[in-house]
Amino acid sequence: MYARRTRRDTRGEAVEPDLDREARERAARRDEAVRAAVEQGLLGPDAAVAGLLDVTGIRASAAALRAAFDAVVPPGTPVLHAFAVKATPLVPVLRLLSEAGIGAEVASPGELALARAAGVPTARTVLDSPAKTPAELREALTLGIAVNADNPQELHRLDALVRSAPTRSPLGLRVNPQIGGGSIGATSTATETSKFGVALRDEGAREWVVRAYLDRPWLTRLHAHTGSQGIPPALLARGVAETYALAQEINERAGRRQIDTLDIGGGLPVNFAAEATAPSYAQYARLLAERVPGLFDGRYGLVTEFGRSLLAKHGTVVARVEYAKSAGGRRIAVTHAGVQVATRTVYAPGAWPLRIAAYDAKGRPKPGPEVVQDVAGPACFSGDLLAEGRALPLLEQGDYAAALDTGAYCFAHHYAYNSLVRPGIYGFAPDGSGGVAFAAVREPQTVAEVVAESGGAHADALTTLWAPGSR
Ligand SMILES: *Cc1c(COP(=O)(O)O)cnc(C)c1O
């Protein structure tokens, strides 16, 4: 039924006419927000860097995700979209998503605590880490949170817990279909030697997994997360297809529908090269429906765990240009955003390039002409560059450089190099009278907090230890 509603272009590709408009509107909201942030003093000489989150955009992505899967499953199919908290571990973001009907995928005690602080219901929370301690497992089962065991040893821990007390937790096992990696090694989770899940193609592994289910009637879910940025959707779909085939095999051998829910992970890549959301959730859901039709015929409940694709496009880190200089004929804008807010980009610029937008001292988009320049961060190593040799309107002292698409795995993941403070993060939305309203999501860190986190309370800890000749 969804296929009939889909427009096709001349090559038969699905066309989504709204995607261009969506991208234009997002860019316009961002420009308004940067100007308003400067006007309202969230950015300025005393606030040299800030993260901005587009509340309208986050809501729209959450709605698009739900609509995409609603369009391919029969009505009434249980579908839980659990946001991968590690992508944007901020309590107000989790609350916003929760209100939009999105749950949480957590992978540490800290992430679980964030989800609970945000009020995400335990029935909409999934625990997935590769190194869960007995205490974490026990807490999850006490709370009734869904758990995916990573490996045989963890499954044995679950055996003991399930025997010791009844639990509401839906329990599953993570498998690695070993379908191969993508263009970024660090985010390829389904390589032959990946640390995640039970490696399905290893000698005897598939049979071991089937037996593990037959021996444990309470094991009702099957989980795979076969990639992240750099993995093409077709390869993700292959991982989902392999997982589905395994569930079918297990249920056939069990002679009943023992596995009732498939957790297909997240990993939809984000288009960091341009404004457009591509691929979209609708495109991915249609691809899955085409490649793995049985997944959507209503026999299985579904869990998804998207992270980056929900938030990346809705975050912008904006930094003041403290100085503009030149060296060896290269123009360099020295800004306050670098390795502390865009760690992956700075250390692996080839894999994680970011678009940069130039704004003037009042926060208005800077017109051209473009000049090849480096956009540098504040940290004391020469590789601390947000962009190298990038053609942009010339950034001058007092201007602002904005790193786009940084709403996931960037400014929410502060890296404390040079004891640089965590910047403030502000959500923005229309104020109802033509302007922009901001709400603090996370206050800027103070220097006093940096001292406290750096052993400030233990200043004499080392000098008061016993030293030779002191007694
Ligand atoms: C990181 C992670 C995700 C989310 O990945 P994205 O690429 O951010 O969508 C989902 N599931 C698991 C198990 C993860 O580790």
mmCIF file of C-alpha atoms in Angstrom, residues 74-386:
data_model
loop_
_atom_site.group_PDB
_atom_site.id
_atom_site.type_symbol
_atom_site.label_atom_id
_atom_site.label_comp_id
_atom_site.label_asym_id
_atom_site.label_seq_id
_atom_site.Cartn_x
_atom_site.Cartn_y
_atom_site.Cartn_z
ATOM 1 C CA PRO A 74 0.461 -3.531 9.501
ATOM 2 C CA PRO A 75 -1.498 -1.390 11.977
ATOM 3 C CA GLY A 76 -1.034 -2.564 15.549
ATOM 4 C CA THR A 77 2.492 -3.949 15.065
ATOM 5 C CA PRO A 78 4.530 -3.081 18.170
ATOM 6 C CA VAL A 79 7.400 -0.803 17.092
ATOM 7 C CA LEU A 80 9.777 0.772 19.600
ATOM 8 C CA HIS A 81 12.202 3.366 18.331
ATOM 9 C CA ALA A 82 14.899 3.520 21.010
ATOM 10 C CA PHE A 83 17.228 6.484 20.536
ATOM 11 C CA ALA A 84 20.888 5.496 21.006
ATOM 12 C CA VAL A 85 21.652 7.737 23.974
ATOM 13 C CA LYS A 86 25.370 7.774 23.250
ATOM 14 C CA ALA A 87 24.685 9.921 20.160
ATOM 15 C CA THR A 88 23.438 12.880 22.246
ATOM 16 C CA PRO A 89 23.599 12.130 25.965
ATOM 17 C CA LEU A 90 21.628 15.136 27.197
ATOM 18 C CA VAL A 91 18.652 14.741 29.530
ATOM 19 C CA PRO A 92 16.453 17.453 27.925
ATOM 20 C CA VAL A 93 17.016 15.894 24.498
ATOM 21 C CA LEU A 94 15.949 12.489 25.820
ATOM 22 C CA ARG A 95 12.862 14.093 27.372
ATOM 23 C CA LEU A 96 11.986 15.843 24.100
ATOM 24 C CA LEU A 97 12.357 12.579 22.176
ATOM 25 C CA SER A 98 10.401 10.678 24.810
ATOM 26 C CA GLU A 99 7.501 13.119 24.432
ATOM 27 C CA ALA A 100 7.716 12.485 20.697
ATOM 28 C CA GLY A 101 7.243 8.752 21.327
ATOM 29 C CA ILE A 102 10.898 7.707 21.121
ATOM 30 C CA GLY A 103 12.504 5.501 23.795
ATOM 31 C CA ALA A 104 16.148 5.042 24.743
ATOM 32 C CA GLU A 105 18.899 2.554 23.945
ATOM 33 C CA VAL A 106 21.435 2.731 26.759
ATOM 34 C CA ALA A 107 24.875 1.184 27.015
ATOM 35 C CA SER A 108 26.245 2.146 30.432
ATOM 36 C CA PRO A 109 25.030 2.933 33.960
ATOM 37 C CA GLY A 110 25.458 6.620 33.123
ATOM 38 C CA GLU A 111 23.281 6.415 30.019
ATOM 39 C CA LEU A 112 20.625 4.473 31.916
ATOM 40 C CA ALA A 113 20.660 7.151 34.605
ATOM 41 C CA LEU A 114 20.232 9.865 31.952
ATOM 42 C CA ALA A 115 17.271 8.058 30.414
ATOM 43 C CA ARG A 116 15.663 7.656 33.828
ATOM 44 C CA ALA A 117 16.305 11.299 34.713
ATOM 45 C CA ALA A 118 14.566 12.221 31.463
ATOM 46 C CA GLY A 119 11.574 10.095 32.440
ATOM 47 C CA VAL A 120 11.922 7.585 29.614
ATOM 48 C CA PRO A 121 9.656 4.678 30.667
ATOM 49 C CA THR A 122 11.527 1.472 31.491
ATOM 50 C CA ALA A 123 9.310 -0.350 28.987
ATOM 51 C CA ARG A 124 10.791 1.916 26.302
ATOM 52 C CA THR A 125 14.396 1.386 27.369
ATOM 53 C CA VAL A 126 16.840 -1.160 25.928
ATOM 54 C CA LEU A 127 20.235 -2.045 27.460
ATOM 55 C CA ASP A 128 22.909 -3.128 24.977
ATOM 56 C CA SER A 129 26.493 -2.614 26.133
ATOM 57 C CA PRO A 130 29.257 -5.132 25.396
ATOM 58 C CA ALA A 131 30.599 -5.059 28.985
ATOM 59 C CA LYS A 132 27.639 -5.183 31.367
ATOM 60 C CA THR A 133 28.532 -6.066 34.950
ATOM 61 C CA PRO A 134 26.416 -8.439 37.068
ATOM 62 C CA ALA A 135 25.131 -5.413 39.000
ATOM 63 C CA GLU A 136 24.007 -3.658 35.812
ATOM 64 C CA LEU A 137 22.249 -6.779 34.571
ATOM 65 C CA ARG A 138 20.497 -7.236 37.892
ATOM 66 C CA GLU A 139 19.345 -3.602 37.956
ATOM 67 C CA ALA A 140 18.003 -3.867 34.398
ATOM 68 C CA LEU A 141 16.077 -7.055 35.161
ATOM 69 C CA THR A 142 14.701 -5.566 38.365
ATOM 70 C CA LEU A 143 13.485 -2.523 36.438
ATOM 71 C CA GLY A 144 12.060 -4.616 33.591
ATOM 72 C CA ILE A 145 14.329 -3.036 30.998
ATOM 73 C CA ALA A 146 14.950 -5.021 27.799
ATOM 74 C CA VAL A 147 18.438 -6.515 27.655
ATOM 75 C CA ASN A 148 20.357 -7.901 24.716
ATOM 76 C CA ALA A 149 23.121 -10.241 25.859
ATOM 77 C CA ASP A 150 26.337 -9.730 23.941
ATOM 78 C CA ASN A 151 28.003 -13.121 24.293
ATOM 79 C CA PRO A 152 27.785 -16.621 25.811
ATOM 80 C CA GLN A 153 29.291 -15.564 29.150
ATOM 81 C CA GLU A 154 26.732 -12.823 29.537
ATOM 82 C CA LEU A 155 23.951 -15.239 28.646
ATOM 83 C CA HIS A 156 25.143 -17.457 31.518
ATOM 84 C CA ARG A 157 24.854 -14.496 33.871
ATOM 85 C CA LEU A 158 21.286 -13.985 32.630
ATOM 86 C CA ASP A 159 20.565 -17.674 33.242
ATOM 87 C CA ALA A 160 21.421 -17.229 36.904
ATOM 88 C CA LEU A 161 19.410 -14.017 37.250
ATOM 89 C CA VAL A 162 16.340 -15.435 35.506
ATOM 90 C CA ARG A 163 16.483 -18.476 37.809
ATOM 91 C CA SER A 164 16.801 -16.322 40.930
ATOM 92 C CA ALA A 165 13.846 -13.961 40.360
ATOM 93 C CA PRO A 166 11.052 -13.453 37.852
ATOM 94 C CA THR A 167 11.532 -10.509 35.493
ATOM 95 C CA ARG A 168 9.434 -8.515 33.053
ATOM 96 C CA SER A 169 12.504 -7.721 30.958
ATOM 97 C CA PRO A 170 12.301 -8.871 27.355
ATOM 98 C CA LEU A 171 15.603 -10.662 26.768
ATOM 99 C CA GLY A 172 17.533 -11.185 23.569
ATOM 100 C CA LEU A 173 20.915 -12.001 22.139
ATOM 101 C CA ARG A 174 23.065 -9.820 19.923
ATOM 102 C CA VAL A 175 24.521 -11.466 16.859
ATOM 103 C CA ASN A 176 27.085 -10.227 14.381
ATOM 104 C CA PRO A 177 26.145 -11.415 10.883
ATOM 105 C CA GLN A 178 29.730 -10.592 9.773
ATOM 106 C CA ILE A 179 28.548 -8.952 6.580
ATOM 107 C CA GLY A 180 31.600 -6.703 6.413
ATOM 108 C CA GLY A 181 32.510 -3.122 7.161
ATOM 109 C CA GLY A 182 31.987 0.243 5.541
ATOM 110 C CA SER A 183 34.259 3.160 4.792
ATOM 111 C CA ILE A 184 35.031 3.947 8.466
ATOM 112 C CA GLY A 185 36.676 1.158 10.464
ATOM 113 C CA ALA A 186 35.835 2.599 13.891
ATOM 114 C CA THR A 187 32.072 2.479 13.231
ATOM 115 C CA SER A 188 31.962 -0.852 11.368
ATOM 116 C CA THR A 189 30.271 -3.244 13.796
ATOM 117 C CA ALA A 190 29.741 -6.261 11.544
ATOM 118 C CA THR A 191 33.253 -7.095 10.422
ATOM 119 C CA GLU A 192 34.575 -10.625 10.783
ATOM 120 C CA THR A 193 36.441 -9.787 13.991
ATOM 121 C CA SER A 194 34.126 -7.134 15.481
ATOM 122 C CA LYS A 195 33.985 -7.125 19.276
ATOM 123 C CA PHE A 196 30.170 -7.038 19.277
ATOM 124 C CA GLY A 197 27.723 -9.902 19.591
ATOM 125 C CA VAL A 198 28.060 -13.576 18.704
ATOM 126 C CA ALA A 199 29.979 -13.911 15.441
ATOM 127 C CA LEU A 200 27.424 -15.869 13.463
ATOM 128 C CA ARG A 201 29.616 -17.251 10.704
ATOM 129 C CA ASP A 202 32.305 -18.611 12.994
ATOM 130 C CA GLU A 203 32.590 -22.391 13.104
ATOM 131 C CA GLY A 204 29.660 -23.861 15.041
ATOM 132 C CA ALA A 205 28.336 -20.462 16.127
ATOM 133 C CA ARG A 206 25.009 -20.546 14.328
ATOM 134 C CA GLU A 207 24.115 -23.927 15.768
ATOM 135 C CA TRP A 208 25.202 -22.724 19.209
ATOM 136 C CA VAL A 209 22.854 -19.725 18.900
ATOM 137 C CA VAL A 210 19.907 -21.869 17.817
ATOM 138 C CA ARG A 211 20.500 -24.232 20.767
ATOM 139 C CA ALA A 212 20.858 -21.305 23.142
ATOM 140 C CA TYR A 213 17.312 -20.262 22.193
ATOM 141 C CA LEU A 214 15.867 -23.784 22.288
ATOM 142 C CA ASP A 215 17.301 -24.198 25.802
ATOM 143 C CA ARG A 216 15.904 -20.852 26.996
ATOM 144 C CA PRO A 217 12.206 -20.327 26.322
ATOM 145 C CA TRP A 218 12.522 -16.840 27.868
ATOM 146 C CA LEU A 219 14.872 -15.664 25.121
ATOM 147 C CA THR A 220 12.377 -13.873 22.875
ATOM 148 C CA ARG A 221 14.346 -11.237 21.016
ATOM 149 C CA LEU A 222 17.139 -11.230 18.484
ATOM 150 C CA HIS A 223 19.396 -8.190 18.052
ATOM 151 C CA ALA A 224 21.896 -6.950 15.489
ATOM 152 C CA HIS A 225 23.366 -3.498 14.884
ATOM 153 C CA THR A 226 25.412 -3.963 11.767
ATOM 154 C CA GLY A 227 26.927 -0.579 11.266
ATOM 155 C CA SER A 228 26.947 3.127 11.587
ATOM 156 C CA GLN A 229 28.333 6.082 9.633
ATOM 157 C CA GLY A 230 30.061 4.861 6.457
ATOM 158 C CA ILE A 231 27.889 1.779 5.947
ATOM 159 C CA PRO A 232 25.657 1.990 2.857
ATOM 160 C CA PRO A 233 21.955 1.280 3.595
ATOM 161 C CA ALA A 234 22.015 -1.757 1.294
ATOM 162 C CA LEU A 235 24.654 -3.351 3.521
ATOM 163 C CA LEU A 236 22.637 -2.475 6.637
ATOM 164 C CA ALA A 237 19.658 -4.136 4.983
ATOM 165 C CA ARG A 238 21.733 -7.244 4.348
ATOM 166 C CA GLY A 239 22.552 -7.414 8.060
ATOM 167 C CA VAL A 240 18.849 -7.115 8.883
ATOM 168 C CA ALA A 241 18.022 -9.832 6.332
ATOM 169 C CA GLU A 242 20.549 -12.233 7.897
ATOM 170 C CA THR A 243 19.133 -11.543 11.349
ATOM 171 C CA TYR A 244 15.595 -12.130 10.116
ATOM 172 C CA ALA A 245 16.621 -15.424 8.487
ATOM 173 C CA LEU A 246 18.157 -16.589 11.743
ATOM 174 C CA ALA A 247 14.998 -15.714 13.682
ATOM 175 C CA GLN A 248 12.956 -17.704 11.168
ATOM 176 C CA GLU A 249 15.271 -20.701 11.578
ATOM 177 C CA ILE A 250 15.084 -20.532 15.369
ATOM 178 C CA ASN A 251 11.297 -20.260 15.377
ATOM 179 C CA GLU A 252 10.984 -23.166 12.943
ATOM 180 C CA ARG A 253 13.197 -25.388 15.073
ATOM 181 C CA ALA A 254 11.342 -24.297 18.199
ATOM 182 C CA GLY A 255 8.025 -25.091 16.486
ATOM 183 C CA ARG A 256 6.586 -21.849 17.820
ATOM 184 C CA ARG A 257 7.040 -18.124 17.588
ATOM 185 C CA GLN A 258 9.655 -17.973 20.323
ATOM 186 C CA ILE A 259 11.339 -14.885 18.906
ATOM 187 C CA ASP A 260 8.592 -12.291 18.829
ATOM 188 C CA THR A 261 10.672 -9.149 18.366
ATOM 189 C CA LEU A 262 13.601 -8.235 16.145
ATOM 190 C CA ASP A 263 15.891 -5.411 17.223
ATOM 191 C CA ILE A 264 17.417 -4.159 13.983
ATOM 192 C CA GLY A 265 19.803 -1.605 15.497
ATOM 193 C CA GLY A 266 20.497 1.853 14.137
ATOM 194 C CA GLY A 267 23.255 3.110 11.934
ATOM 195 C CA LEU A 268 21.545 5.035 9.169
ATOM 196 C CA PRO A 269 24.352 7.201 7.737
ATOM 197 C CA VAL A 270 24.120 10.998 7.772
ATOM 198 C CA ASN A 271 24.860 13.214 4.781
ATOM 199 C CA PHE A 272 27.618 15.461 6.145
ATOM 200 C CA ALA A 273 28.401 16.828 2.672
ATOM 201 C CA ALA A 274 25.197 18.799 2.123
ATOM 202 C CA GLU A 275 22.093 20.102 3.863
ATOM 203 C CA ALA A 276 19.702 17.425 2.566
ATOM 204 C CA THR A 277 18.631 14.541 4.802
ATOM 205 C CA ALA A 278 19.820 11.622 2.700
ATOM 206 C CA PRO A 279 19.041 8.798 2.977
ATOM 207 C CA SER A 280 15.734 9.461 4.730
ATOM 208 C CA TYR A 281 14.016 7.141 7.176
ATOM 209 C CA ALA A 282 11.264 6.632 4.603
ATOM 210 C CA GLN A 283 13.798 5.488 2.010
ATOM 211 C CA TYR A 284 15.443 3.117 4.489
ATOM 212 C CA ALA A 285 12.123 1.649 5.651
ATOM 213 C CA ARG A 286 11.105 1.070 2.030
ATOM 214 C CA LEU A 287 14.451 -0.557 1.276
ATOM 215 C CA LEU A 288 13.993 -2.905 4.228
ATOM 216 C CA ALA A 289 10.431 -3.688 3.148
ATOM 217 C CA GLU A 290 11.730 -4.581 -0.310
ATOM 218 C CA ARG A 291 14.728 -6.657 0.838
ATOM 219 C CA VAL A 292 13.196 -8.294 3.932
ATOM 220 C CA PRO A 293 9.430 -8.315 3.328
ATOM 221 C CA GLY A 294 8.762 -10.891 6.070
ATOM 222 C CA LEU A 295 10.055 -8.456 8.658
ATOM 223 C CA PHE A 296 7.023 -6.261 8.114
ATOM 224 C CA ASP A 297 4.197 -8.770 7.758
ATOM 225 C CA GLY A 298 3.100 -8.323 11.362
ATOM 226 C CA ARG A 299 4.626 -11.509 12.821
ATOM 227 C CA TYR A 300 7.447 -9.634 14.528
ATOM 228 C CA GLY A 301 7.498 -6.640 16.798
ATOM 229 C CA LEU A 302 10.338 -4.272 15.989
ATOM 230 C CA VAL A 303 12.917 -2.279 17.885
ATOM 231 C CA THR A 304 15.153 0.274 16.172
ATOM 232 C CA GLU A 305 18.127 2.100 17.703
ATOM 233 C CA PHE A 306 18.891 5.125 15.558
ATOM 234 C CA GLY A 307 21.269 7.695 16.999
ATOM 235 C CA ARG A 308 23.245 9.898 14.647
ATOM 236 C CA SER A 309 20.518 10.125 12.000
ATOM 237 C CA LEU A 310 18.007 11.526 14.524
ATOM 238 C CA LEU A 311 20.151 14.330 15.923
ATOM 239 C CA ALA A 312 23.176 15.184 13.779
ATOM 240 C CA LYS A 313 21.417 17.599 11.424
ATOM 241 C CA HIS A 314 19.859 19.518 14.293
ATOM 242 C CA GLY A 315 23.006 20.650 16.082
ATOM 243 C CA THR A 316 25.391 23.500 15.307
ATOM 244 C CA VAL A 317 28.482 24.485 17.210
ATOM 245 C CA VAL A 318 29.185 28.187 16.810
ATOM 246 C CA ALA A 319 32.535 29.707 17.749
ATOM 247 C CA ARG A 320 33.920 33.218 17.718
ATOM 248 C CA VAL A 321 36.946 33.984 15.605
ATOM 249 C CA GLU A 322 39.407 35.259 18.225
ATOM 250 C CA TYR A 323 42.131 36.037 15.718
ATOM 251 C CA ALA A 324 42.574 35.970 11.962
ATOM 252 C CA LYS A 325 46.098 35.555 10.712
ATOM 253 C CA SER A 326 48.117 34.098 7.894
ATOM 254 C CA ALA A 327 51.073 31.723 7.681
ATOM 255 C CA GLY A 328 52.961 30.568 4.590
ATOM 256 C CA GLY A 329 50.349 32.208 2.421
ATOM 257 C CA ARG A 330 47.458 30.365 4.161
ATOM 258 C CA ARG A 331 44.724 32.345 5.892
ATOM 259 C CA ILE A 332 43.873 30.946 9.327
ATOM 260 C CA ALA A 333 40.865 31.753 11.500
ATOM 261 C CA VAL A 334 41.668 30.874 15.114
ATOM 262 C CA THR A 335 38.344 30.009 16.751
ATOM 263 C CA HIS A 336 37.139 28.518 20.036
ATOM 264 C CA ALA A 337 35.836 25.274 18.523
ATOM 265 C CA GLY A 338 38.281 22.479 17.892
ATOM 266 C CA VAL A 339 39.201 19.109 19.281
ATOM 267 C CA GLN A 340 37.193 19.631 22.496
ATOM 268 C CA VAL A 341 33.871 19.745 20.615
ATOM 269 C CA ALA A 342 34.610 17.933 17.336
ATOM 270 C CA THR A 343 37.062 15.291 18.451
ATOM 271 C CA ARG A 344 36.520 12.792 15.660
ATOM 272 C CA THR A 345 36.733 15.459 12.970
ATOM 273 C CA VAL A 346 40.003 16.820 14.312
ATOM 274 C CA TYR A 347 41.703 13.442 14.780
ATOM 275 C CA ALA A 348 40.279 11.794 11.631
ATOM 276 C CA PRO A 349 39.378 14.642 9.264
ATOM 277 C CA GLY A 350 39.202 12.381 6.236
ATOM 278 C CA ALA A 351 36.488 10.203 7.784
ATOM 279 C CA TRP A 352 34.521 12.938 9.572
ATOM 280 C CA PRO A 353 34.561 16.161 7.520
ATOM 281 C CA LEU A 354 32.171 18.875 8.697
ATOM 282 C CA ARG A 355 30.568 21.685 6.726
ATOM 283 C CA ILE A 356 31.507 25.117 8.041
ATOM 284 C CA ALA A 357 29.306 28.213 7.696
ATOM 285 C CA ALA A 358 30.671 31.739 8.075
ATOM 286 C CA TYR A 359 28.753 34.427 10.003
ATOM 287 C CA ASP A 360 29.733 38.035 10.679
ATOM 288 C CA ALA A 361 30.136 39.667 14.081
ATOM 289 C CA LYS A 362 26.371 40.200 14.310
ATOM 290 C CA GLY A 363 25.655 36.589 13.463
ATOM 291 C CA ARG A 364 24.512 37.265 9.886
ATOM 292 C CA PRO A 365 25.569 34.885 7.097
ATOM 293 C CA LYS A 366 28.741 36.254 5.486
ATOM 294 C CA PRO A 367 28.631 36.804 1.760
ATOM 295 C CA GLY A 368 31.567 35.771 -0.482
ATOM 296 C CA PRO A 369 33.993 35.905 -2.153
ATOM 297 C CA GLU A 370 35.405 32.623 -0.925
ATOM 298 C CA VAL A 371 38.993 32.349 0.216
ATOM 299 C CA VAL A 372 40.858 29.122 0.926
ATOM 300 C CA GLN A 373 41.534 29.092 4.668
ATOM 301 C CA ASP A 374 42.005 26.926 7.732
ATOM 302 C CA VAL A 375 39.458 27.039 10.540
ATOM 303 C CA ALA A 376 41.495 26.286 13.645
ATOM 304 C CA GLY A 377 40.500 25.398 17.188
ATOM 305 C CA PRO A 378 41.929 26.704 20.470
ATOM 306 C CA ALA A 379 43.923 23.611 21.482
ATOM 307 C CA CYS A 380 47.715 23.549 21.603
ATOM 308 C CA PHE A 381 48.578 21.132 18.857
ATOM 309 C CA SER A 382 48.908 22.004 15.210
ATOM 310 C CA GLY A 383 46.367 19.441 14.023
ATOM 311 C CA ASP A 384 43.542 21.146 15.928
ATOM 312 C CA LEU A 385 41.668 22.196 12.779
ATOM 313 C CA LEU A 386 37.921 22.065 12.160
#
